[in-house]
Every structure is written in C-alpha cells, then in structure tokens.
Coordinates of C-alpha atoms in Angstrom, one line a residue:
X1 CA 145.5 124.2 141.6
X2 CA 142.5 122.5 143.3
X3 CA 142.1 119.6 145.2
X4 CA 139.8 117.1 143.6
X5 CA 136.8 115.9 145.0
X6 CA 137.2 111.9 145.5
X7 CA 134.6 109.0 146.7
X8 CA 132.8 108.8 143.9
X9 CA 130.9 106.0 143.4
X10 CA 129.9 103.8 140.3
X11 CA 126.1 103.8 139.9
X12 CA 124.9 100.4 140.8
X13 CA 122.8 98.7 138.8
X14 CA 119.4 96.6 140.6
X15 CA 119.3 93.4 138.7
X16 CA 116.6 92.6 140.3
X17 CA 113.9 92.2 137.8
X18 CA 110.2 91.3 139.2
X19 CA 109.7 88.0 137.6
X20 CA 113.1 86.2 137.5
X21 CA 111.3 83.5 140.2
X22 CA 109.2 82.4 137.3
X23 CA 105.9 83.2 139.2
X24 CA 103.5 85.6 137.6
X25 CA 103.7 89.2 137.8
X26 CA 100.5 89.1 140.1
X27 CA 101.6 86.9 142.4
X28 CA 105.2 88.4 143.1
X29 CA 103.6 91.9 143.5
X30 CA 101.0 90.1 146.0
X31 CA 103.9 88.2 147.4
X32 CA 105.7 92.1 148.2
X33 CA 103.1 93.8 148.7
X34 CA 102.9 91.6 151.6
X35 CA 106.5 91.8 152.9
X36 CA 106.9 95.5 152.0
X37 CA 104.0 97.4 152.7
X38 CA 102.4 97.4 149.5
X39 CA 105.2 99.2 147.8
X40 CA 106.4 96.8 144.1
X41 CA 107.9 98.0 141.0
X42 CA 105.4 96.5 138.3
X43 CA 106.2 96.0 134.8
X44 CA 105.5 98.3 132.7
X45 CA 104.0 96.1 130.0
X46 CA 101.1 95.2 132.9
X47 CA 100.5 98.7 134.7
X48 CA 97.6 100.1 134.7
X49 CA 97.1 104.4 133.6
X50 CA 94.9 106.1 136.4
X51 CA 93.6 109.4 136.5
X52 CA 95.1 110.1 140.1
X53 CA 95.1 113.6 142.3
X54 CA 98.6 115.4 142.1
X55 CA 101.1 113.9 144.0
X56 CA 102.3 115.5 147.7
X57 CA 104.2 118.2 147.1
X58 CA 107.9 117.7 146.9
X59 CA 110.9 119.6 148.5
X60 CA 112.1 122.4 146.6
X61 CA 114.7 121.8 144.5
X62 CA 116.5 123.7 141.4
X63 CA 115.0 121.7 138.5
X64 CA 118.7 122.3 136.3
X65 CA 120.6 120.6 139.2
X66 CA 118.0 117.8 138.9
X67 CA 118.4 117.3 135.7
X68 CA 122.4 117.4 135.5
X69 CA 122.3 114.7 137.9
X70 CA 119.9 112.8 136.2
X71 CA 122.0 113.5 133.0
X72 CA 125.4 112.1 134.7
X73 CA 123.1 109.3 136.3
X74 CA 122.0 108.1 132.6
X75 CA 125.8 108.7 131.4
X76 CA 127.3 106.1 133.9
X77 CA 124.4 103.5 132.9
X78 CA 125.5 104.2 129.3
X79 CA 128.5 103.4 130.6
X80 CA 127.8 100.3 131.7
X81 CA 125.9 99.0 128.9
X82 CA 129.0 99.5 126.4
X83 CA 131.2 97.7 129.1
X84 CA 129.1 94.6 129.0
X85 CA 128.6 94.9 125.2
X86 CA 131.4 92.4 123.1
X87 CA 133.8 94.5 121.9
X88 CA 133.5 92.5 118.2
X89 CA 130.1 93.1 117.9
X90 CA 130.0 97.1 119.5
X91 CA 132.5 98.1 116.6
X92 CA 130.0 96.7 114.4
X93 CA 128.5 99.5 112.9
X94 CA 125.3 98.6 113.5
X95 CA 124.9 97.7 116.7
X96 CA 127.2 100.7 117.3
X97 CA 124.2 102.8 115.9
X98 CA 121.8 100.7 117.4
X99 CA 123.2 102.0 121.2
X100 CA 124.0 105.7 119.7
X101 CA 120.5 106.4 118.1
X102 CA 118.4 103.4 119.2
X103 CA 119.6 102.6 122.6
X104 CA 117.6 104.6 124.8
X105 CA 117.2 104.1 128.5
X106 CA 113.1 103.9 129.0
X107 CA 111.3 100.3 129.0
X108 CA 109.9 97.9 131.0
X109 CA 113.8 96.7 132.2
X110 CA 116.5 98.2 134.7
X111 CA 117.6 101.5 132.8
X112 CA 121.1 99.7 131.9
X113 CA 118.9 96.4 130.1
X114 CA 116.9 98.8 128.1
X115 CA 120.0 100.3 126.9
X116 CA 121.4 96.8 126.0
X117 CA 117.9 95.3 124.8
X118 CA 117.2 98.5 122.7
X119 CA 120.5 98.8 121.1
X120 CA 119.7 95.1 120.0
X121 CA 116.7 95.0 118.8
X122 CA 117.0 98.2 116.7
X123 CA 120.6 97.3 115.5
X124 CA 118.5 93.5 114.6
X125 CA 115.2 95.1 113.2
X126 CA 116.9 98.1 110.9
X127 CA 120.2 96.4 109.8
X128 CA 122.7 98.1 108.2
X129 CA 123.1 97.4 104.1
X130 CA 127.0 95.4 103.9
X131 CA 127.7 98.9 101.7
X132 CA 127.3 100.7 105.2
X133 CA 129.2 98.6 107.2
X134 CA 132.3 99.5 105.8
X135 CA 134.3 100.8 108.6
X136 CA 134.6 100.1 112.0
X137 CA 133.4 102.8 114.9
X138 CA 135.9 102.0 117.6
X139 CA 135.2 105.9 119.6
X140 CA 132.1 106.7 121.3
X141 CA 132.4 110.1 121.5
X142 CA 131.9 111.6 124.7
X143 CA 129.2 114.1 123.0
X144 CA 127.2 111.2 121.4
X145 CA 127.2 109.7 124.5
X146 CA 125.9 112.8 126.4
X147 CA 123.4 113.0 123.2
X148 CA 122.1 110.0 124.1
X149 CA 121.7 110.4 127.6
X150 CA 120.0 113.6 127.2
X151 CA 117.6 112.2 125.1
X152 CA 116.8 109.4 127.1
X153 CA 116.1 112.0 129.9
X154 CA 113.7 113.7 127.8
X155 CA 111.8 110.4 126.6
X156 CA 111.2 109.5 130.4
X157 CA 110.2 112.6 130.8
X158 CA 107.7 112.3 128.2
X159 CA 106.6 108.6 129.3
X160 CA 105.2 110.0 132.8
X161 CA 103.9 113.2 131.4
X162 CA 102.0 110.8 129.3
X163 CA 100.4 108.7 131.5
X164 CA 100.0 111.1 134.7
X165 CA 98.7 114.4 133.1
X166 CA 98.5 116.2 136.8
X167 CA 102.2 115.9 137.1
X168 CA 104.3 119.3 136.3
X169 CA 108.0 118.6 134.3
X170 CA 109.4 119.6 137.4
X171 CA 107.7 116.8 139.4
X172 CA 108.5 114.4 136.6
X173 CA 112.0 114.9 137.2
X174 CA 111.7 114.8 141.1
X175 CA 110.2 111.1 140.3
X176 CA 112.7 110.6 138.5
X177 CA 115.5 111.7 140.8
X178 CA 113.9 110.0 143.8
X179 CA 113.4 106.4 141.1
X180 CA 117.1 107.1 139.9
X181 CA 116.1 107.7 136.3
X182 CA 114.3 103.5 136.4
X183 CA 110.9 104.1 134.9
X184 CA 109.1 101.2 136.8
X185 CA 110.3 102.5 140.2
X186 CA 109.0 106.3 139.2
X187 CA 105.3 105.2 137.9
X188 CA 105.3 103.1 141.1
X189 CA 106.2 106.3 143.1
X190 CA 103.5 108.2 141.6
X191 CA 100.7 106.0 141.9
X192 CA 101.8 105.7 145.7
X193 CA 102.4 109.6 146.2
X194 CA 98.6 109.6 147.2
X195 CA 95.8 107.1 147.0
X196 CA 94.4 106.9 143.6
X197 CA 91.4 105.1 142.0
X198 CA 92.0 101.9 140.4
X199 CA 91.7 101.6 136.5
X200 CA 91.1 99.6 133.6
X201 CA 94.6 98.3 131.9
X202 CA 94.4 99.9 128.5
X203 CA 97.9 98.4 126.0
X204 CA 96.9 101.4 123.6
X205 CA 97.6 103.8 126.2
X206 CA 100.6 102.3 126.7
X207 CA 101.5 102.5 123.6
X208 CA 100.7 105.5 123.1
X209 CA 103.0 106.8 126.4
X210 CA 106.1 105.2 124.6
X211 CA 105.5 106.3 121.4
X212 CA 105.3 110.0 123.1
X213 CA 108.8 109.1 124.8
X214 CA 110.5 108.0 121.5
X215 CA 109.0 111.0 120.2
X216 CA 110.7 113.1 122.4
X217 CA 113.7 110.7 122.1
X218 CA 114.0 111.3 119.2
X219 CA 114.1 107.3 118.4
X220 CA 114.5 107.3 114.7
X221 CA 111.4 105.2 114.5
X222 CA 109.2 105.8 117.1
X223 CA 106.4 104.3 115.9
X224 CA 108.1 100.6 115.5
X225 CA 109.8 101.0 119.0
X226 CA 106.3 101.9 120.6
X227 CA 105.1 98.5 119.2
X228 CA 108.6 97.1 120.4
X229 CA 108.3 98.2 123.8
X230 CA 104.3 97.9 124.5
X231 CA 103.9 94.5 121.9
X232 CA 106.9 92.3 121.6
X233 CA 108.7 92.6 124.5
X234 CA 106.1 91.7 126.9
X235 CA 106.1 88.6 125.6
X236 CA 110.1 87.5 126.3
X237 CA 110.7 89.9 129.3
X238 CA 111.1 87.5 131.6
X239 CA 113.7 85.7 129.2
X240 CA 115.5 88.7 128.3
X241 CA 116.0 89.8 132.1
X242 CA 117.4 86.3 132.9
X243 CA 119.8 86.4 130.0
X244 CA 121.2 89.8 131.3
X245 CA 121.4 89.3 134.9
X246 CA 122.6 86.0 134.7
X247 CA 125.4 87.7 132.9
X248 CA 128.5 90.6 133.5
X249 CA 129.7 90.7 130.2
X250 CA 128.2 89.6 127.0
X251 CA 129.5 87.6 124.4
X252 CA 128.4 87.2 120.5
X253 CA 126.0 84.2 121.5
X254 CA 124.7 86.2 124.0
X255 CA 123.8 89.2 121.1
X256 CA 122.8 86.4 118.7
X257 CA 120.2 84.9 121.5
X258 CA 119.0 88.3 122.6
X259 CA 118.5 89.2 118.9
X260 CA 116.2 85.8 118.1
X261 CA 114.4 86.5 121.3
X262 CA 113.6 90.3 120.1
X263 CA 112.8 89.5 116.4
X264 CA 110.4 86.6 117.5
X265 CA 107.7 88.9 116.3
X266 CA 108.4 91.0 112.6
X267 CA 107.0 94.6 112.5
X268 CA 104.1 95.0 110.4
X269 CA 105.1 96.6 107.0
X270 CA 103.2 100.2 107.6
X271 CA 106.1 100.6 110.4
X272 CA 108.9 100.6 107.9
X273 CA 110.4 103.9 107.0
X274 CA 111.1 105.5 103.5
X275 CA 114.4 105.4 101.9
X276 CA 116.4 108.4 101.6
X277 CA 117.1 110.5 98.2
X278 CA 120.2 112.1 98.3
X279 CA 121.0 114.5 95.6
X280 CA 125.1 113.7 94.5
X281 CA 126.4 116.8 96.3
X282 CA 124.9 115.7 99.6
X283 CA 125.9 112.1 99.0
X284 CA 129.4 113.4 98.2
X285 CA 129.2 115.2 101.6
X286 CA 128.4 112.4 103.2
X287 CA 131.1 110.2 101.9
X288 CA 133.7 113.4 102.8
X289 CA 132.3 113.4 106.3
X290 CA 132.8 110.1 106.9
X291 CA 136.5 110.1 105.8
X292 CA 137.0 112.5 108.1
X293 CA 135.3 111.2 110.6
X294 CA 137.5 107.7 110.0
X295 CA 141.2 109.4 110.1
X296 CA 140.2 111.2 112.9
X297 CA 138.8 108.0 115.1
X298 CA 142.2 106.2 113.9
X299 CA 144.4 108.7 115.4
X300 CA 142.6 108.7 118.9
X301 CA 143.1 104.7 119.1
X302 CA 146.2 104.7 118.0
X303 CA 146.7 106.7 121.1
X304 CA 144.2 104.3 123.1
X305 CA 147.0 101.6 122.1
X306 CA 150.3 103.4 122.8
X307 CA 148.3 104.2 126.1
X308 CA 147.9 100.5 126.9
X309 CA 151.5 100.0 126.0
X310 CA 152.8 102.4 128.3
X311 CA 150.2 101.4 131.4
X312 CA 151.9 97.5 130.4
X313 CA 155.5 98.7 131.4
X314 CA 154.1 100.4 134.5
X315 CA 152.4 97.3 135.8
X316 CA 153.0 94.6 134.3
X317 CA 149.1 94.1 133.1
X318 CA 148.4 92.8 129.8
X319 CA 145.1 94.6 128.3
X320 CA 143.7 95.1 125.0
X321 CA 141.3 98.1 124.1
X322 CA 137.2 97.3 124.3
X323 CA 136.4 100.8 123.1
X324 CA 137.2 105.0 123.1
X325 CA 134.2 106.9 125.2
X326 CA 135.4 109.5 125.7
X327 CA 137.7 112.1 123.7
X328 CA 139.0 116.1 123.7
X329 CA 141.6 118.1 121.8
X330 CA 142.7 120.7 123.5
X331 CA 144.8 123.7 122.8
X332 CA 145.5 127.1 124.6
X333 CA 147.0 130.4 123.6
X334 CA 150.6 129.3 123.2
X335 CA 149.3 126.5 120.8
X336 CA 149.9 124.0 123.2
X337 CA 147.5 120.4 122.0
X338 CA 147.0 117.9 124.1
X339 CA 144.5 114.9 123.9
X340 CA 142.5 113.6 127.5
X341 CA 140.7 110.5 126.2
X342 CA 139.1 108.1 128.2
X343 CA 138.3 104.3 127.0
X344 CA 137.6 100.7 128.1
X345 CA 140.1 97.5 128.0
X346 CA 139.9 94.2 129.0
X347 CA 142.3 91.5 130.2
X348 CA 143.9 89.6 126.9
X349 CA 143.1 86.2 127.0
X350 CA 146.3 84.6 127.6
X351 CA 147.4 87.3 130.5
X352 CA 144.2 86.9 132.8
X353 CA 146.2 84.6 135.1
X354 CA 149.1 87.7 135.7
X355 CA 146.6 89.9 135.9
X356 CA 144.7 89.2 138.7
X357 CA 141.5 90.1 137.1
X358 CA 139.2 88.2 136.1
X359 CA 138.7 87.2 132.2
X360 CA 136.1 89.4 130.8
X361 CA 136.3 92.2 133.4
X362 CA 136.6 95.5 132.0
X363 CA 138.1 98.4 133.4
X364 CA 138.1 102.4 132.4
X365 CA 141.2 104.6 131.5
X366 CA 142.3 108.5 131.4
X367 CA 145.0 108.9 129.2
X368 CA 146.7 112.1 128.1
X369 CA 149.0 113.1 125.9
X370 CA 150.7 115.8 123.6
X371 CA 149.8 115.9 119.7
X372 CA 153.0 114.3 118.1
X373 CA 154.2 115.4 114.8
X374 CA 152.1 113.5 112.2
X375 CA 149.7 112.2 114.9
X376 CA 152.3 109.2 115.3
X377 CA 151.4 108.3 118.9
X378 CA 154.1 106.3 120.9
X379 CA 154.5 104.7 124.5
X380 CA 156.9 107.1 125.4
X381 CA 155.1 110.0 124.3
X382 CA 152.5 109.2 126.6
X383 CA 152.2 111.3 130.0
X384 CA 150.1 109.8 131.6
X385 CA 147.5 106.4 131.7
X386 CA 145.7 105.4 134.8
X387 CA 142.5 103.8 136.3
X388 CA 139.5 106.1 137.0
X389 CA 136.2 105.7 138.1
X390 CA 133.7 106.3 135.3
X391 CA 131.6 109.4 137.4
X392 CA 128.7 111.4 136.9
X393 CA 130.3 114.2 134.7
X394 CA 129.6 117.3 136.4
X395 CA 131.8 116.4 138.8
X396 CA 135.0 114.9 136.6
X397 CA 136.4 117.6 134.7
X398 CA 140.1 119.9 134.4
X399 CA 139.7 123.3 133.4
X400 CA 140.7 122.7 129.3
X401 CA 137.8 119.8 129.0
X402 CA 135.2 121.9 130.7
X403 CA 135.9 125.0 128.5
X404 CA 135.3 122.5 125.0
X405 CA 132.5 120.9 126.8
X406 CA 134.0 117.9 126.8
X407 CA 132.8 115.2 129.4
X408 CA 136.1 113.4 130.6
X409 CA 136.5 110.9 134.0
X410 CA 140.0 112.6 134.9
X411 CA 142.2 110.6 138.0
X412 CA 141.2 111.8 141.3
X413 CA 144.3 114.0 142.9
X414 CA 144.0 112.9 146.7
X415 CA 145.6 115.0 149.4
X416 CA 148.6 113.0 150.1
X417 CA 149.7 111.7 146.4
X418 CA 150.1 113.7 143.9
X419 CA 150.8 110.6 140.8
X420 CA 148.2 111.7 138.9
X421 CA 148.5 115.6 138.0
X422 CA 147.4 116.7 134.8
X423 CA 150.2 118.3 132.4
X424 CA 147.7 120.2 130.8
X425 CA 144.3 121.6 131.9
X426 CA 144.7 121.7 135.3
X427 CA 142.1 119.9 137.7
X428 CA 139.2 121.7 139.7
X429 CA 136.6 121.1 142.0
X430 CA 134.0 122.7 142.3
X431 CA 132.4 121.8 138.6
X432 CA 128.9 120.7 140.5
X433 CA 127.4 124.2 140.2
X434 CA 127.7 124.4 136.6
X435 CA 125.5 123.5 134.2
X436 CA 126.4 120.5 132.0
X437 CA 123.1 120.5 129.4
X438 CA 125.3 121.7 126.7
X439 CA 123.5 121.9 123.2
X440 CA 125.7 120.1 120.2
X441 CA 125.7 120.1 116.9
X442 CA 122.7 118.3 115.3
X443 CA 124.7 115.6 113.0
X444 CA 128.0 114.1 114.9
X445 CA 131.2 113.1 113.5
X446 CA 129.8 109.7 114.6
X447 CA 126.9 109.9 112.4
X448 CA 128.7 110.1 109.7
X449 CA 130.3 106.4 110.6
X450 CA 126.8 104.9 111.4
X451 CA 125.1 106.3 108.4
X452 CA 122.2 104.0 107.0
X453 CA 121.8 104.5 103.5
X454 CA 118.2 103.0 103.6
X455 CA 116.6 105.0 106.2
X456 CA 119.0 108.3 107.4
X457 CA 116.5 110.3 106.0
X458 CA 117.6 112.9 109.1
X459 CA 121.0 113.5 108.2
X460 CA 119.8 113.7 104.4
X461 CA 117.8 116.5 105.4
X462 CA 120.3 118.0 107.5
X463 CA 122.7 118.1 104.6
X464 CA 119.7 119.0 101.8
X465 CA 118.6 122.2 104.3
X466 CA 122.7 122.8 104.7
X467 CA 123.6 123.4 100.9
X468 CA 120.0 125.3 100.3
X469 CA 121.3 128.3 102.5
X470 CA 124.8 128.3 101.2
X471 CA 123.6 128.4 97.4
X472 CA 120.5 130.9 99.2
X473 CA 123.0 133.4 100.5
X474 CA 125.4 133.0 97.2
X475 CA 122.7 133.8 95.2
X476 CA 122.1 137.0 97.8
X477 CA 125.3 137.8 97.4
X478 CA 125.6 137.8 93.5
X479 CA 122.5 139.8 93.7
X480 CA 123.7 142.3 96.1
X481 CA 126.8 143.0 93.4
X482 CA 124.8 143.6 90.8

C-alpha cells in the first residue's frame, strides 16, 4: 500500500476586488499602476478588446496536465462557494440548479463570487414552478460537480479566445494557469505579455466574448447571462463584491439582498426561453428518474448522519450536515460494497461554545462505510469519519474511487500514523499523472431533482432522442424477423 502524498493546500481565495475603496475603477488602476509597475486587474465590465501581437512564448508544458490542474483548481472554488452557501436555501432546488447548471466560474468577480453571484441570479431570474420544487437536493454529486468545473474551464477558454484571436487554446490555458483560472488576472496578463495598441471600449464586444463563453459553457441561456454579465452587473459590482467579502458564510438575508441587487434590471422578453413539450412517455421517464434519483440521495445522507453521529462519540463535537459533495459505490470481485462519501457540516447552534469552532464555520468530511442490509445506516456501522482537506482531485483518490471515476478527498495516511487507512480501496499516490477529464453521462441523476418543467427543454430532448432509437431499433428488429 502507498504512502499518501500530504501538504496539500486549500486554494485561497483573493477577496480583493478592485473597487471596494469606493474610488472609481480609473483612479484605483492609476493609483496601482503607480505602486506596481503598471501591472492591475481591471474589471471586466470596463476593459477594453485590442487587437495585440501574440503574446511571448511560454514554457513548454503538456496542455492535459494544464488543464487537470485547472480542472481541480475550479473544483476547490466550487468547493468553496457551496461552503459559504446557507444550507436552507442550497437544498432549495433552485438555487441548487442555479450553482449546478447556472453557476459558472467566468465574470467580472474573483472566480469563487462568480460561482455564488451566478448561481443567484440564475436561480432568481429562471425560478423554479412550486410543482418543481418538490423535493430537496441535499448531494452534490461529485460528477456534477466536476461537470461543472469542466465547463467553466471551457467557457474561460472561450472568453479569451474571443477577445484575443492571436492566442492558441494552448496559450489560453497557460494564461489561465499562470491567472489561476480568475479571468480578470488572465486578460490583464495578455494585454501585458507584449506592448499592444490601445483601443476603443466596445460593450457589444463584450458581450459578445460572454455569450461565446456561456456558449461553450453550456449556460442554459446564454444569451440572458451575456446580458447578465456585460449589462446588469456592471451596474451593482461594487455592491455585490462588498456583500461577499465582507462575508464567510452567507445567510438567507444575505441571498435575499444579493438577489434584489441582481434582479434590479428584468431581462427583456426576446431572452426568455420556450417551454418544453414532453410527450407522456418522456414525462413518465422523467418522474421515474427522479424517484430514483430521490431514494438514492436519501440513503447516502442517511449515511452523512450516522457518520456525524459516530465522529460525535469520537470527539465530542456537535455538527449537523450543510450538504453531500461528493459520493461512490464501490464493489469488487468478491461483491464487497462500500460507500466513500465526502460532505460538509457545520457547528449546531447550541454546541459552538464546546466546539471550539466558530458559529458558522464549515468543515469537510470522508466517511466510509459497508452497504448494510436494507441501506439502514448506523453509528456503529460506520468505519471510519474524519476531517480532510478538500484537494485538487487528481491528487485525492484510493484505488476503488479512481477505477469508477469518482472524485473523492480521502484522509491523508502520514508516515508515522496510520488512524486513517481505508478498509476498502486502498490509498495511492502517484494519481498526478493520470488524466482526470473523464467524459459522463449527458443527463445526471441530479438533473433529474433540478428539473424545470418550464424551460428543460435539454433533458426533454435527451429523453425524446432516447425513446426514438429504442422504438428505431425495435422496429429493426421486428423487421429483421420477418
């Protein structure tokens, strides 16, 4: 059995945003221009598109290990979005959806505020119908997670291929890399790669560069998020950036006052999708799926909560569950199951003092444990619970999680204790050379939870394209007896 790697690190996040001070944008990037050499991170909302040479050449560097960094980079800010997110309002279905489908990391903000502001104002523009909302989605799965991140990447990909036509894809992602996936810091690194001529402003070609990236996104409208980002929130950036870095963790009010801010401005009617037309059979599916998709998310938190029971007896520590992000079922030849599940808690309210933690702070979990009979999941049945480090992915997994491309945090096994061995799956190191851009399934479990019955035209499709090659190939097959 290998060692684990340990010393992994938490990405930070630079709440830093360029016009907190409540000067203008001009006169803070004069302001550090003149303290730093002439090297700012402009808003996006203000920059100006230039046709500039190519930038200097960069090291060489194996694009597909850039971009599985990038990938774990954009997981951990995930990450640390749905820790700051209330827990009430995150197993809302909407605003669940709103992070899943809507929540992407490109904007004018830090990468982890354009999660949170995106998830917001999507879940607040396109709300769900009350019919919708029926059940709760309490597991992010570790795969719509990753889904997320990976389309992210590509949107920011899209964004700078946009605006700087000389650049390559493979130069995009070294800006990237170097700007740690924030796209004001990478435009600003291009521009200052090599002297360029200055240009006109032009909102439309903005506009145009995030409509490309929610295109490649996909965002499920990308034409109302391109207004969104190039339109609306210009206007209460400076607003929504205090709001968040004044903050750790949000609460309700905090959603509530960040929705207000966002909806400020309606979209114009021609952005407004059509509704779907499900036939019965697919709307039948649909219903099935999500059934499904229900028993199965209340068996994993059932094990969240026996998990959080069992960690209570260890130490003493009172904490309740914020969410699942992170799930695998796992079997071998001898039928052996286990489940490695990661989530978020929290403090309870009346146990913060005992804790030592502070009220609000969240903290992330590895659990694992055997499937019981009936998927009854008990304390005692629990083998292990821990802390972990939420990490970049394509350095956290055991053997059994990286064989179901599942993207687990497992505990670190350190060279002198040995507490947290896995029962089942084994640990390794050395998971950095493999690639981690793993291609799933086009319609999630999740989806099926966070359907919109006014505007899932996607997954309608999906289903309507499904059934048309299983009655296709029947029909072949009747005529093949014949």
């Amino acid at each position: 059995m290998g060692r684990r790697r340990s010393g992994r690190r938490r990405a930070a996040v630079d709440d830093s945003p360029a016009d907190l001070s409540g000067r203008s944008t001009a006169d803070q990037q004069k302001s550090s221009s003149s303290s730093s050499g002439g090297s700012t991170v402009t808003s996006l909302s203000q920059q100006t598109v230039e046709e500039s040479p190519p930038p200097r050449l960069r090291p060489p560097q194996d694009t597909a290990d850039l971009r599985r960094r990038l990938l774990g980079l954009i997981r951990g800010f995930y990450l640390d979005a749905i820790s700051r997110l209330p827990t009430a309002d995150l197993r809302a279905t909407t605003l669940a959806r709103g992070l899943l489908l809507g929540g992407h990391c490109f904007g004018p903000l830090h990468p982890v505020h354009n999660i949170i502001t995106n998830s917001v104002w999507y879940a607040a523009a396109f709300p769900l119908r009350p019919a919708d909302r029926t059940t709760e989605v309490g597991v992010l799965t570790n795969q719509a997670i990753d889904r997320a991140a990976r389309r992210s990447l590509d949107g920011l990909l899209a964004y700078l291929l946009r605006v700087h036509a000389s650049l390559s894809p493979a130069d995009a992602l070294w800006q990237l890399s170097r700007s740690r996936a924030d796209l004001r810091a990478a435009f600003t690194s291009v521009r200052c790669a090599k002297p360029s001529l200055p240009g006109a402003a032009d909102p439309e070609v903005v506009k145009a560069a995030f409509q490309a990236a929610a295109e490649a996104a996909p965002h499920p409208n990308p034409a109302a998020f391109a207004h969104f980002a190039s339109s609306v929130l210009p206007n209460v950036e400076r607003y929504v950036s205090c709001l968040l870095v004044s903050k750790g963790g949000l609460s309700s009010l905090d959603i509530d006052r960040l929705s207000t801010m966002l909806l400020r401005y309606p979209l114009p009617d021609e952005l407004l999708s059509s509704r779907p037309d499900p036939s019965p059979k697919v709307s039948e599916a649909i219903s099935a799926n999500k059934r499904n998709a229900t028993n199965w998310q209340k068996c994993v938190l059932a094990m969240a909560d026996a998990a959080l029971c069992k960690f209570t007896c260890q130490t003493g520590l009172h904490y309740e569950l914020h969410t699942v992000y992170g799930e695998s079922f796992l079997d071998d030849e001898r039928h052996n199951q286990h489940f490695h599940i990661n989530f978020i808690a929290q403090p309870k309210e009346d146990h913060t003092s005992s804790s030592g933690v502070p009220s609000g702070h969240r903290l992330f979990f590895f659990a694992e444990a055997p499937l019981p009979p009936l998927q009854k999941f008990r304390e005692e049945g629990i083998s292990m619970c821990c802390l972990v480090e939420p990490s970049p992915g394509y350095t956290d997994n055991c053997h059994a999680c990286l064989r179901h491309e599942r993207k687990i945090s497992h505990p670190v096994v350190g060279p002198v204790y040995h507490s947290h061995i896995l029962h089942f799956g084994e640990q390794c190191s050395e998971i950095g050379t493999l690639h981690h851009d793993w291609d799933f399934r086009p319609i999630l479990a999740v989806d099926y939870l966070c359907f919109d019955s006014d505007r899932d035209n996607g997954l309608v499709e999906h289903l309507r394209d499904f059934f048309a090659r299983i009655d296709a190939y029947c029909s072949y097959l009747s005529d093949d007896e014949k």
